[in-house]
Every structure is written in structure tokens, then in C-alpha cells.
Coordinates of C-alpha atoms in Angstrom, one line a residue:
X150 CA 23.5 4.3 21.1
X151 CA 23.6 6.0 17.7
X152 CA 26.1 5.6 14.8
X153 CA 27.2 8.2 12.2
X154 CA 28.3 7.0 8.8
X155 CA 32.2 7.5 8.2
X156 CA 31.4 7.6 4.2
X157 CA 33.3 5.9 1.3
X158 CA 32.4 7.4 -1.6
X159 CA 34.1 5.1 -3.8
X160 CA 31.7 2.0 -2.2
X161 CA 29.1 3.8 -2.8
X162 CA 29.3 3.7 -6.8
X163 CA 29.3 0.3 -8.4
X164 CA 30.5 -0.6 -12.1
X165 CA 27.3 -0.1 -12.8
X166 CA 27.5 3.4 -12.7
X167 CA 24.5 4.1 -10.4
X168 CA 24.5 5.3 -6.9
X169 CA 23.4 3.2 -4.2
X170 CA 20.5 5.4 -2.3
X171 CA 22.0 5.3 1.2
X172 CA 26.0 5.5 1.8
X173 CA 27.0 2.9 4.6
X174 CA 30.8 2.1 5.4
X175 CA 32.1 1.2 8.6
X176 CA 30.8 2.9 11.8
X177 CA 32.5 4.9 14.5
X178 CA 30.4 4.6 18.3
X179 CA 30.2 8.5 18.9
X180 CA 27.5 9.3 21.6
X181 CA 23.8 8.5 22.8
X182 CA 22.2 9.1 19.4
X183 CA 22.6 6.9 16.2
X184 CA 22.8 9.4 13.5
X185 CA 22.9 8.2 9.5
X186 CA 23.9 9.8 6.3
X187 CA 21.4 10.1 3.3
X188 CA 21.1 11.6 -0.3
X189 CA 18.8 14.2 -0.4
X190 CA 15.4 12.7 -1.2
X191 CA 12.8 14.1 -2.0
X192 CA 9.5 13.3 0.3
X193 CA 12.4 13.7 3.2
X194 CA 12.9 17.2 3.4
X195 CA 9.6 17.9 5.2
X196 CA 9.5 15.4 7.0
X197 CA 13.2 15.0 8.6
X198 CA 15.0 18.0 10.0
X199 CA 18.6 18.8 8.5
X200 CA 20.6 18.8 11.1
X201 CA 23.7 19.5 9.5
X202 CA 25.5 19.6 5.8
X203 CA 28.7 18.1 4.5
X204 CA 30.2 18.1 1.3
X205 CA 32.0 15.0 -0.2
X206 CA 33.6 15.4 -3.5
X207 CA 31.0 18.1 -4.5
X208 CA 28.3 15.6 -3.2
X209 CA 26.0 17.6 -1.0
X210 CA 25.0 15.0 2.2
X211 CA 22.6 15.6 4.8
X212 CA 22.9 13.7 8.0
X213 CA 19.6 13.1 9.5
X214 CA 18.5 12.0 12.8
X215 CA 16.0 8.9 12.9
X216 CA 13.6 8.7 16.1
X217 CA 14.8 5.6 18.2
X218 CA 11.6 4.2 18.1
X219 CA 11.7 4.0 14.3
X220 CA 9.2 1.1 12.9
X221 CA 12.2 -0.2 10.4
X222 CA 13.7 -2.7 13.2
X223 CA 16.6 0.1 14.6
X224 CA 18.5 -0.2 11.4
X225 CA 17.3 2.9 9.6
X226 CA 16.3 1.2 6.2
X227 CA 13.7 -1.5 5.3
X228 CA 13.8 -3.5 2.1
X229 CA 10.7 -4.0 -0.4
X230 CA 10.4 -7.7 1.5
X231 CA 10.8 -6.2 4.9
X232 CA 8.0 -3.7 4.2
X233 CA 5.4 -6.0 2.4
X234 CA 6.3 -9.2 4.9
X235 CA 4.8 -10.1 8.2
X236 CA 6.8 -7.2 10.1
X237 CA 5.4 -4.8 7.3
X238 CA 1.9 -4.1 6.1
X239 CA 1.5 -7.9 5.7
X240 CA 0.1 -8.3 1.7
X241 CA 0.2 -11.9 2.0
X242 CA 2.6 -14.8 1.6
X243 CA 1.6 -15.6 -2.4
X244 CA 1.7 -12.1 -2.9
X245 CA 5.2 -11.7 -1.3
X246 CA 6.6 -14.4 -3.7
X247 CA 5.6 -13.2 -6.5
X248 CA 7.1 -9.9 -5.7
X249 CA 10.4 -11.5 -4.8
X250 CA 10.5 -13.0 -8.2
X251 CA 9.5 -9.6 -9.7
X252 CA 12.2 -8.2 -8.2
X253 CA 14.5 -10.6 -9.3
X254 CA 13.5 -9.8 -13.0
X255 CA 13.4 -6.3 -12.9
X256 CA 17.4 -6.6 -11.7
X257 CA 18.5 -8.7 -14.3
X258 CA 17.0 -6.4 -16.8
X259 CA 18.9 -3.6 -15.1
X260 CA 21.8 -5.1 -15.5
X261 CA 21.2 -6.1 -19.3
X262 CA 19.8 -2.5 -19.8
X263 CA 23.2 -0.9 -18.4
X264 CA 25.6 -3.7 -19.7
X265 CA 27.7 -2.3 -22.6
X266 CA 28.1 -5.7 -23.9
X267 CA 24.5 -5.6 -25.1
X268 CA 23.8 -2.6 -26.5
X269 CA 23.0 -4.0 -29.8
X270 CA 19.8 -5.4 -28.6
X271 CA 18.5 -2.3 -28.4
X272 CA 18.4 -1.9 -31.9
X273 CA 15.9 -3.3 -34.3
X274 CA 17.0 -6.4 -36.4
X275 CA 14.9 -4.9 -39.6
X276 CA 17.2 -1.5 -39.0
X277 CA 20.2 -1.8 -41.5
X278 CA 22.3 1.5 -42.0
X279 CA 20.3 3.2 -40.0
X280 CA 17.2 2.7 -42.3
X281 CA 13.9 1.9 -40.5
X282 CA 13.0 -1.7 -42.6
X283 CA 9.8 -2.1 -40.8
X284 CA 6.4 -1.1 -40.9
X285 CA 6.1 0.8 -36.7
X286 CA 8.0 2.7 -34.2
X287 CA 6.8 0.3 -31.5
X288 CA 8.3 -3.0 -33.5
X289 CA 9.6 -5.4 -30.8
X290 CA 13.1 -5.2 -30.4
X291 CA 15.4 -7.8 -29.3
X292 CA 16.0 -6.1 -25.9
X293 CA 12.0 -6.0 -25.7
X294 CA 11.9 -10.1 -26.6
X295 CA 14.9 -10.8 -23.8
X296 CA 13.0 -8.8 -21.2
X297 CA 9.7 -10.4 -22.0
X298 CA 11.2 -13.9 -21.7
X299 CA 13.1 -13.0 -18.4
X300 CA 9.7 -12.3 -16.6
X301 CA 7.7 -15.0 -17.9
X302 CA 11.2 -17.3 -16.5
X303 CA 10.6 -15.6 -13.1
X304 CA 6.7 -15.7 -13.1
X305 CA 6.3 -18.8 -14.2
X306 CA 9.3 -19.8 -11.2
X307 CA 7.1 -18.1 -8.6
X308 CA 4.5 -20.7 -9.1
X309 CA 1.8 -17.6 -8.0
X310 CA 0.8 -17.0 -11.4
X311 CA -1.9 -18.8 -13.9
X312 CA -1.5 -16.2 -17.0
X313 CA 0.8 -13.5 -18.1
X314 CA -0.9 -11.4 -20.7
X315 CA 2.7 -9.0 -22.0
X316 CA 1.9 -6.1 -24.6
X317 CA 4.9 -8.3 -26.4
X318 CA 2.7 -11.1 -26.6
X319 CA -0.4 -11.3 -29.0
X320 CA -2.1 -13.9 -26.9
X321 CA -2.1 -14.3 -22.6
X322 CA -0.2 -17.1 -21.6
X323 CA -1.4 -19.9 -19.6
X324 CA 0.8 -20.3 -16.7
X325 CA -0.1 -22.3 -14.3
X326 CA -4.0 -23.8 -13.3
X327 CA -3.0 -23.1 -9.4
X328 CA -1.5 -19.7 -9.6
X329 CA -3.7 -17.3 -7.6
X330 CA -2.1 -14.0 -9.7
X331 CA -2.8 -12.6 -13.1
X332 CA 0.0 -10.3 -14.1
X333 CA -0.4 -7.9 -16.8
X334 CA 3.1 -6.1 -18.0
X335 CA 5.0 -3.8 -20.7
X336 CA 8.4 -6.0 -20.1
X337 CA 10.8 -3.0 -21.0
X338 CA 9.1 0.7 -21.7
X339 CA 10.5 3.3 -24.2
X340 CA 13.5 0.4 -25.6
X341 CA 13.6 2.3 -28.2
X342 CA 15.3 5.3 -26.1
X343 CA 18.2 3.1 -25.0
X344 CA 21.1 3.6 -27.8
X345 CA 20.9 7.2 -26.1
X346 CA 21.0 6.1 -22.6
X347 CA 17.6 7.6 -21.8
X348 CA 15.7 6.2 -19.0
X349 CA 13.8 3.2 -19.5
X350 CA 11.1 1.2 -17.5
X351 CA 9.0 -2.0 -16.3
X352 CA 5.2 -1.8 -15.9
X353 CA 3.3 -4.2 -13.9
X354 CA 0.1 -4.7 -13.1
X355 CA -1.5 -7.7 -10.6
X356 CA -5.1 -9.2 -10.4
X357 CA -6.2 -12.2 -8.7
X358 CA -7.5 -15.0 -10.9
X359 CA -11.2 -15.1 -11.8
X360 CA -11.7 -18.6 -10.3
X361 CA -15.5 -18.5 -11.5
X362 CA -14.1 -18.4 -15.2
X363 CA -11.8 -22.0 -14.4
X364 CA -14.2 -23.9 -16.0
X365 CA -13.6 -22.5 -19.4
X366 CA -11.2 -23.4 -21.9
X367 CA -7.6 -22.6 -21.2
X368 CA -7.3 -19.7 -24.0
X369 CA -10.8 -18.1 -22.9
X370 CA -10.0 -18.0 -19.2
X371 CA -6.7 -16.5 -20.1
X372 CA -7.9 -13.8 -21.9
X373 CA -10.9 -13.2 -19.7
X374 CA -8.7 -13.2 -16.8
X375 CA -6.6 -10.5 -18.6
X376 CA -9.4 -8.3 -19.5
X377 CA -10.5 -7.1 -15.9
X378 CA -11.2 -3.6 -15.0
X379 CA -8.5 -1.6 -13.2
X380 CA -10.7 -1.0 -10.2
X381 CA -9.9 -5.2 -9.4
X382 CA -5.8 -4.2 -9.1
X383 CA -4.3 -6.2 -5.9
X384 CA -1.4 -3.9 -6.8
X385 CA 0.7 -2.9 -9.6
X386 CA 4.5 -1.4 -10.2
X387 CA 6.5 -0.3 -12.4
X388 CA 10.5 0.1 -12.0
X389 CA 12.5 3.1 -13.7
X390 CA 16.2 2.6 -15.1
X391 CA 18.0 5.2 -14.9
X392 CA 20.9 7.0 -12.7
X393 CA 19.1 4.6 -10.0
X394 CA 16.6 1.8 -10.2
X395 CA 13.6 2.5 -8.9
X396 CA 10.5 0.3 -7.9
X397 CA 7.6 1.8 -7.1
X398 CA 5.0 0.3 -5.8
X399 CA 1.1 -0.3 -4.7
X400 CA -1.0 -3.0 -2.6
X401 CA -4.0 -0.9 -2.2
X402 CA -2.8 1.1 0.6
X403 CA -0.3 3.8 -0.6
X404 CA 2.5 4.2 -3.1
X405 CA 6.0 3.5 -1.8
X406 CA 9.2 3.6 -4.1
X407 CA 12.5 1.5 -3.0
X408 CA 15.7 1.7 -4.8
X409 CA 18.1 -0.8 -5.9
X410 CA 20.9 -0.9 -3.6
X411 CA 23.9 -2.4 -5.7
X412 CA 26.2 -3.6 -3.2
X413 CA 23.2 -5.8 -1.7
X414 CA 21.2 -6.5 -4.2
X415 CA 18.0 -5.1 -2.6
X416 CA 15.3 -2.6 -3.0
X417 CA 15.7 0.0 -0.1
X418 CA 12.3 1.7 1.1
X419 CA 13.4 5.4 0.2
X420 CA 9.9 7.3 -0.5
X421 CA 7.6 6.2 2.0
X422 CA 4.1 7.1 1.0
X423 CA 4.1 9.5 -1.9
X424 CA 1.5 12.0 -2.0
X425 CA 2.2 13.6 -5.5
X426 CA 1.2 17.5 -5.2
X427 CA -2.4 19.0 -5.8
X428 CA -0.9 20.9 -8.8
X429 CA 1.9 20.7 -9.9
X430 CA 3.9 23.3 -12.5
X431 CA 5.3 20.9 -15.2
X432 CA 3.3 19.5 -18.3
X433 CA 4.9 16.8 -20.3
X434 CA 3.7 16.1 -24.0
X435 CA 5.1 15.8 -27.4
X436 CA 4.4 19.5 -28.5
X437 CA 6.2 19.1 -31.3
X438 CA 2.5 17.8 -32.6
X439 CA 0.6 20.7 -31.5
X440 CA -0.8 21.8 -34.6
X441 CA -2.5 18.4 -34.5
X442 CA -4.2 18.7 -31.7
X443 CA -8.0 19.8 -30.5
X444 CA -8.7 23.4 -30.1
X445 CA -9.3 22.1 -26.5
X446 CA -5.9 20.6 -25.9
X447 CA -4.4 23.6 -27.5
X448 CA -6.0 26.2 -25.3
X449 CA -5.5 24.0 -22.2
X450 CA -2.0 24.4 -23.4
X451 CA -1.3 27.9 -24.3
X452 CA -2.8 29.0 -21.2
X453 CA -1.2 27.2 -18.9
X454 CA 2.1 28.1 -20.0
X455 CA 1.3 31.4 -19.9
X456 CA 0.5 31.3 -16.5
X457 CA -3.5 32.1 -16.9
X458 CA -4.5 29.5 -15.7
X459 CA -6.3 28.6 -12.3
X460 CA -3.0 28.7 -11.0
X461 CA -1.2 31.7 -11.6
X462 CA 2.3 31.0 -12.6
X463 CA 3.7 29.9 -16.2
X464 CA 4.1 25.8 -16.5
X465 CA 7.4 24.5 -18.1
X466 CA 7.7 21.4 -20.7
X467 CA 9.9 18.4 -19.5
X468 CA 9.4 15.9 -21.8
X469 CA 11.6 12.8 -22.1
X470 CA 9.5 10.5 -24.6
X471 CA 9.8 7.2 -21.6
X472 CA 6.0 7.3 -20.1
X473 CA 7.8 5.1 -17.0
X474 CA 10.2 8.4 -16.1
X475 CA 8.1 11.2 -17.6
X476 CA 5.3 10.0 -14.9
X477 CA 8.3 9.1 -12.3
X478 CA 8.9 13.1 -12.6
X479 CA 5.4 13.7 -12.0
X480 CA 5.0 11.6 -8.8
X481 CA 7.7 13.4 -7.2
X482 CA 6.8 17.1 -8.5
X483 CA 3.3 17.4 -9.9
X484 CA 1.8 18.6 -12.8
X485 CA 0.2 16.3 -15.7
X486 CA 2.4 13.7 -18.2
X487 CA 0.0 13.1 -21.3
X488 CA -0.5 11.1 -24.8
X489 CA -3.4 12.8 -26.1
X490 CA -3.7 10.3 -28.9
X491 CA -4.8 6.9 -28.9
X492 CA -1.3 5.3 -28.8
X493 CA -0.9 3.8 -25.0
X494 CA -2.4 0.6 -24.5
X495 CA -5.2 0.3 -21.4
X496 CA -3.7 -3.3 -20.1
X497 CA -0.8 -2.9 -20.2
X498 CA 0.0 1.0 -18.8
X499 CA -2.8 2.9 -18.5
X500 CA -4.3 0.6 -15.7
X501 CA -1.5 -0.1 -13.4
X502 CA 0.0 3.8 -13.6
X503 CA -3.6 5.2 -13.1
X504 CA -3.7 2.8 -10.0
X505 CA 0.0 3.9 -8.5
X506 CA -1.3 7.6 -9.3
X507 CA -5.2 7.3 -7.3
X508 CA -2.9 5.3 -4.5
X509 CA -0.5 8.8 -4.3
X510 CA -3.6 11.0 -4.2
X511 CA -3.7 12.0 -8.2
X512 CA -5.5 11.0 -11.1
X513 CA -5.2 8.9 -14.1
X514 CA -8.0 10.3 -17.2
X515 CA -8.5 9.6 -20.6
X516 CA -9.1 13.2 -21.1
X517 CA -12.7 12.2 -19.9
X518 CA -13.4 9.0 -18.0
X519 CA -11.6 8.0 -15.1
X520 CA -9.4 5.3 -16.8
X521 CA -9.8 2.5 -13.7
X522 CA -13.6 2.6 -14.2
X523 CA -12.9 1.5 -18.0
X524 CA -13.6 -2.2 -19.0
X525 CA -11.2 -3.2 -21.3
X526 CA -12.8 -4.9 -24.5
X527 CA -9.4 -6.0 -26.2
X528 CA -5.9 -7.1 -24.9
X529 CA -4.0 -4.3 -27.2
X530 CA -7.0 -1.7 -26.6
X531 CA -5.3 2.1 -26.8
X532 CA -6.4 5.1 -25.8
X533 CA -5.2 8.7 -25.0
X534 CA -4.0 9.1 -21.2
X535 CA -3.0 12.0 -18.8
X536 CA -1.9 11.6 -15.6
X537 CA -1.0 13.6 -12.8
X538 CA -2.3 16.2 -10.2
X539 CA -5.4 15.7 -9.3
X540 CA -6.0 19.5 -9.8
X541 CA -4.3 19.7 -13.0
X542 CA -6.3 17.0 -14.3
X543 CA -9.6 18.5 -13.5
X544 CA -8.5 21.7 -15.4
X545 CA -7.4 19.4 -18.2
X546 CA -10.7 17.8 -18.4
X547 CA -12.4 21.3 -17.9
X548 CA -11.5 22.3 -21.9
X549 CA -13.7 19.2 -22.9
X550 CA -12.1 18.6 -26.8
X551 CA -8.3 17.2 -25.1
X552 CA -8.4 13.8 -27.2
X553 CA -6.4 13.9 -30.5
X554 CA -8.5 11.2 -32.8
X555 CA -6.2 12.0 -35.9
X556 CA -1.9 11.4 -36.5
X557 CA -0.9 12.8 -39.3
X558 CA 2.3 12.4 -40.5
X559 CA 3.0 9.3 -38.1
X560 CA 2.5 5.4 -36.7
X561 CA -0.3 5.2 -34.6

């Protein structure tokens, strides 16, 4: 029997302020076949038909019909557990956990991201009438510290993990001599955005512990363990605040985003194996800083936007200065999201949002190495990175001088 969503549109809006990514009220038995009501996302077009439209408070719905022999248990939606559990792709029991506490961290830091009540630790404490006291942009912030601390609380909780090396952190912490997980994070991406309300984001990235290295003395085996290529990722994340919260996600087999739903609490599998386009028609880079640029990235630049090109049509800039969103945007739509200068850090980003790229069929580049086949040599190590199309990244690479070695005029 099928069921067809009599919507609330009020429920579907929390204090929050961010829509939940399926609408679900009470249900009315109407006939043979259980229909459901959706947003419009964005992998779903091709895949389900529209079978018809209705407009709620200038909210365009599409109801959708789901096969009956759906593999999401008949209800229609499968949570991040559900997916990566027994009844899902099965990643593992250890790995499960620590996902579950992941989860648990990325909501709390949601909730302290969207909370007017702390907005002021989203400012720097060295900031004082609006003067910049300190020496970087990148300065921790207090939001930065809080966020750090609430996923070390929920790592260390999981019991699944022996060090947590955090680009907040100058040294790996020792965790735990049993855990089976190294975790590698950016605790809270582009905080410096967040007096402006502009997305923000998570980064995670997980390894399994070098047992071999055990032997050694705790701070060596920590940052040993921390220092492994990206080609050794079990999986990595990251999770986008924004209108929605979004996880995305890897374990090796495909990239799958789930969104928070806020009346449950749980991440809702809404973009089932992404496959980000060939090419895309967006670039996103600071441009204010062409004229310190390569006459490679330049030209790569110039023509593109022109539309000359190996694809015919003129690019457009979107550029939002938060790598987590400005790569979100690329997932979904294509095209290449870029530092050309030596500014993001390897560990930390590079590695785990070159790994979610490769698992979605794109490519994650220095400008001339494949950036999973890099062997980090320090725990802050930086480098230029591009991301995107796999298409668009081979032309990128194609203009050879893309790497920006100098930054004038600002903080590395």
C-alpha cells in the first residue's frame, strides 16, 4: 500500500532555521502505491520520474514514486547508520562507532555555529574595535578551540581512536593505545566567515593505526601515524553548515551525502552515489589576486571564461572563500574549486577532499601531482590545491606554470 505525505510546512522548519531534507507529517491510506514528497535534489532528477508538482507556500514539491522493492527497508529514507551498518554496505562495527560519535560532534557544532547566543566566538580575542591585534588571518578563534575540543570529547568517547592529529593542534594527540582509527581533522573550516553567516565546515579524514609503529615512543607513533599517504584513507568526510547540514561521506566505495534532519536528530541518505560531472562550467578562486598569479594560471583563466577553451562555452566565478562549500558546489555541479598558493594544509584538507573527490569520479591536484600519491613530510605541510572535474583538471594541469609560489601583499 502506498502513502502520500499530507505536508506541514511549519514542521518542517525548526528554530534552527534550516529545512529538514524530506517533509513527513501524518499520512492519509490513498491507494495501491505509497507515494512520498521530496525537495528537489539534485542527483534525483535523472534518476526518479516527476510525476507531478505542487506548490506550498511558493515551495516548489515534487512527489516521487519509490519502487516497492526499494533497498531502504520500505520506508523511503535510510540514515548514515542504516547505510554504513549490517543492513547497508557493512564498513565495520569499530568503524560504525566512530562514525556515530562523529556525527554526534558535527551536530553540536551545528547547533553552536547557528546559536545566536554564541556569536561572539566567532570573533578573535586579539580583535578589539575591529582592529586585527594578531600576526594571521588563520589565528585560532575561540569558535575554532570549542569545536576542536568537542571532537577530541567525542573521539576520545568512541574508544576507536589512538591519535587525533587537528590543524588546531601543534602536536597529534595520543588517544588511546587500543583504538584501531587515526583521525586527521580541520574542526571548523572558514570560522572566520561566520559573523556573516557564510557557510562553514568539518573536514575529516580516517586511517587505521600503524600497529608496526606501536613499539615506538608515544609522541613518535603519533606523529608517524599522522603522517600517512592519502592513498591509506579507510574514509574521510567533511560536513557543510549552511541552510542544511550536510555530511558527506566515503568508505572506499562511493561518495554519499545525508542531511541533518532536525526533528530526529539524524543524517538522512539524500545523494546516493555522487558522480560529480566530467566538466563542469564553474571555476572558483580568489581572482581578486590575479595579477599575482603564473602566466599559466592566468591563461588557464582568461580562456576559460571566455569560452575557448576545450569546452566551448564561457565559465562563471562562484567563489565563497569556505573550501568545505566552495567544493560542496563543485560536487553537485562541476567545474574546479582552487588555492593556487601554498596556503591549504595536505593533512588536514587536501587529503581527505581529494579522497571524497577520486570516490565521486573527479580529481584532487596540486596543479601537478595527484595529491593522494603525496607523502606528507610535516603535520602543517601546505600546498596549492584544485579540485574538481576530472576533465577540467586535466586542462588545468595542461598550462603547466598553475602554482603561485609568491603572496604579495598577504598572510601566507
Amino acid at each position: 500500500m502506498i502513502y502520500a505525505t499530507i505536508i506541514n510546512m511549519q514542521s518542517s522548519i525548526t528554530a534552527a532555521g534550516y529545512a529538514t531534507p524530506f517533509i513527513r507529517q501524518r499520512t492519509h491510506l490513498l491507494s495501491k502505491q505509497r507515494t512520498s514528497v521530496s525537495f528537489h535534489l539534485h542527483r534525483d532528477r535523472a534518476r526518479r520520474p516527476i510525476r507531478k508538482m505542487a506548490s506550498f507556500s511558493g515551495l516548489s514539491i515534487s512527489i516521487r514514486s519509490h519502487a516497492s522493492n526499494s533497498d531502504d527497508g520500505g520506508s523511503g529514507f535510510r540514515t548514515l547508520t542504516e547505510y554504513a551498518g549490517k543492513g547497508g554496505i557493512d564498513v565495520g562495527d569499530d568503524l560504525l562507532i566512530l562514525f556515530d560519535h562523529i556525527q554526534y560532534a558535527c551536530k553540536r557544532i551545528a547547533a553552536l555555529v547557528a546559536s545566536p547566543f554564541n556569536s561572539s566566538l566567532g570573533r578573535r580575542s586579539d580583535v578589539v574595535g575591529g582592529v586585527d591585534a594578531g600576526t594571521g588571518r588563520d589565528d585560532p578563534k575561540p569558535l575554532d578551540i570549542v569545536s576542536n575540543e568537542i571532537i577530541l570529547s567525542s573521539l576520545c568517547n568512541s574508544g576507536k581512536v589512538a591519535v587525533m592529529a587537528s590543524e588546531e593542534d601543534d602536536t597529534p594527540i595520543w588517544i588511546s593505545n587500543d583504538g584501531p582509527f587515526v583521525v586527521v581533522t580541520d574542526p571548523l573550516d572558514g570560522s572566520r566567515n561566520i559573523d556573516a553567516s557564510i557557510p562553514t565546515g568539518t573536514i575529516f579524514g580516517i586511517y587505521n593505526r600503524l600497529v608496526e609503529l606501536d613499539h615506538l615512543p608515544t609522541d613518535e607513533k603519533a606523529q608517524l601515524n599522522s603522517l600517512q599517504s592519502g592513498s591509506r584513507l579507510v574514509a574521510a568526510a567533511y560536513v557543510l553548515y549552511s541552510s542544511a547540514t550536510v555530511l558527506c561521506a566515503t568508505f572506499g566505495s562511493g561518495t554519499h551525502a545525508f542531511t541533518l534532519d532536525h526533528t530526529t536528530g539524524d543524517f538522512i541518505l539524500t545523494h546516493p552515489n555522487l558522480r560529480i560531472p566530467l566538466r563542469g562550467q564553474i571555476y572558483s578562486v580568489n581572482d581578486a589576486r590575479y595579477f599575482d598569479w603564473p602566466e599559466g594560471l592566468r591563461q588557464y583563466i582568461d580562456t576559460i571564461r571566455q569560452g575557448k577553451g576545450k569546452y566551448p562555452k564561457k565559465y562563471s566565478a562562484r567563489y565563497i572563500c569556505s573550501l568545505v562549500a566552495d567544493f560542496h558546489r563543485t560536487l553537485l555541479y562541476g567545474g574546479v574549486a582552487m588555492n593556487p598558493r601554498d596556503h591549504l594544509r595536505l593533512v588536514y584538507e587536501a587529503n581527505p577532499l581529494s579522497f571524497l573527490a577520486e570516490q565521486a569520479g573527479g580529481k584532487g591536484s596540486d596543479g601537478k601531482n595527484r595529491i593522494l600519491s603525496l607523502q606528507p613530510v610535516k603535520l602543517h605541510q601546505r600546498l596549492p590545491l584544485f579540485l574538481g572535474s576530472p576533465e577540467d583538471i586535466e586542462e588545468l594541469e595542461s598550462y603547466g606554470d598553475v602554482q603561485q609560489k609568491v603572496n604579495p601583499g598577504y598572510e601566507v
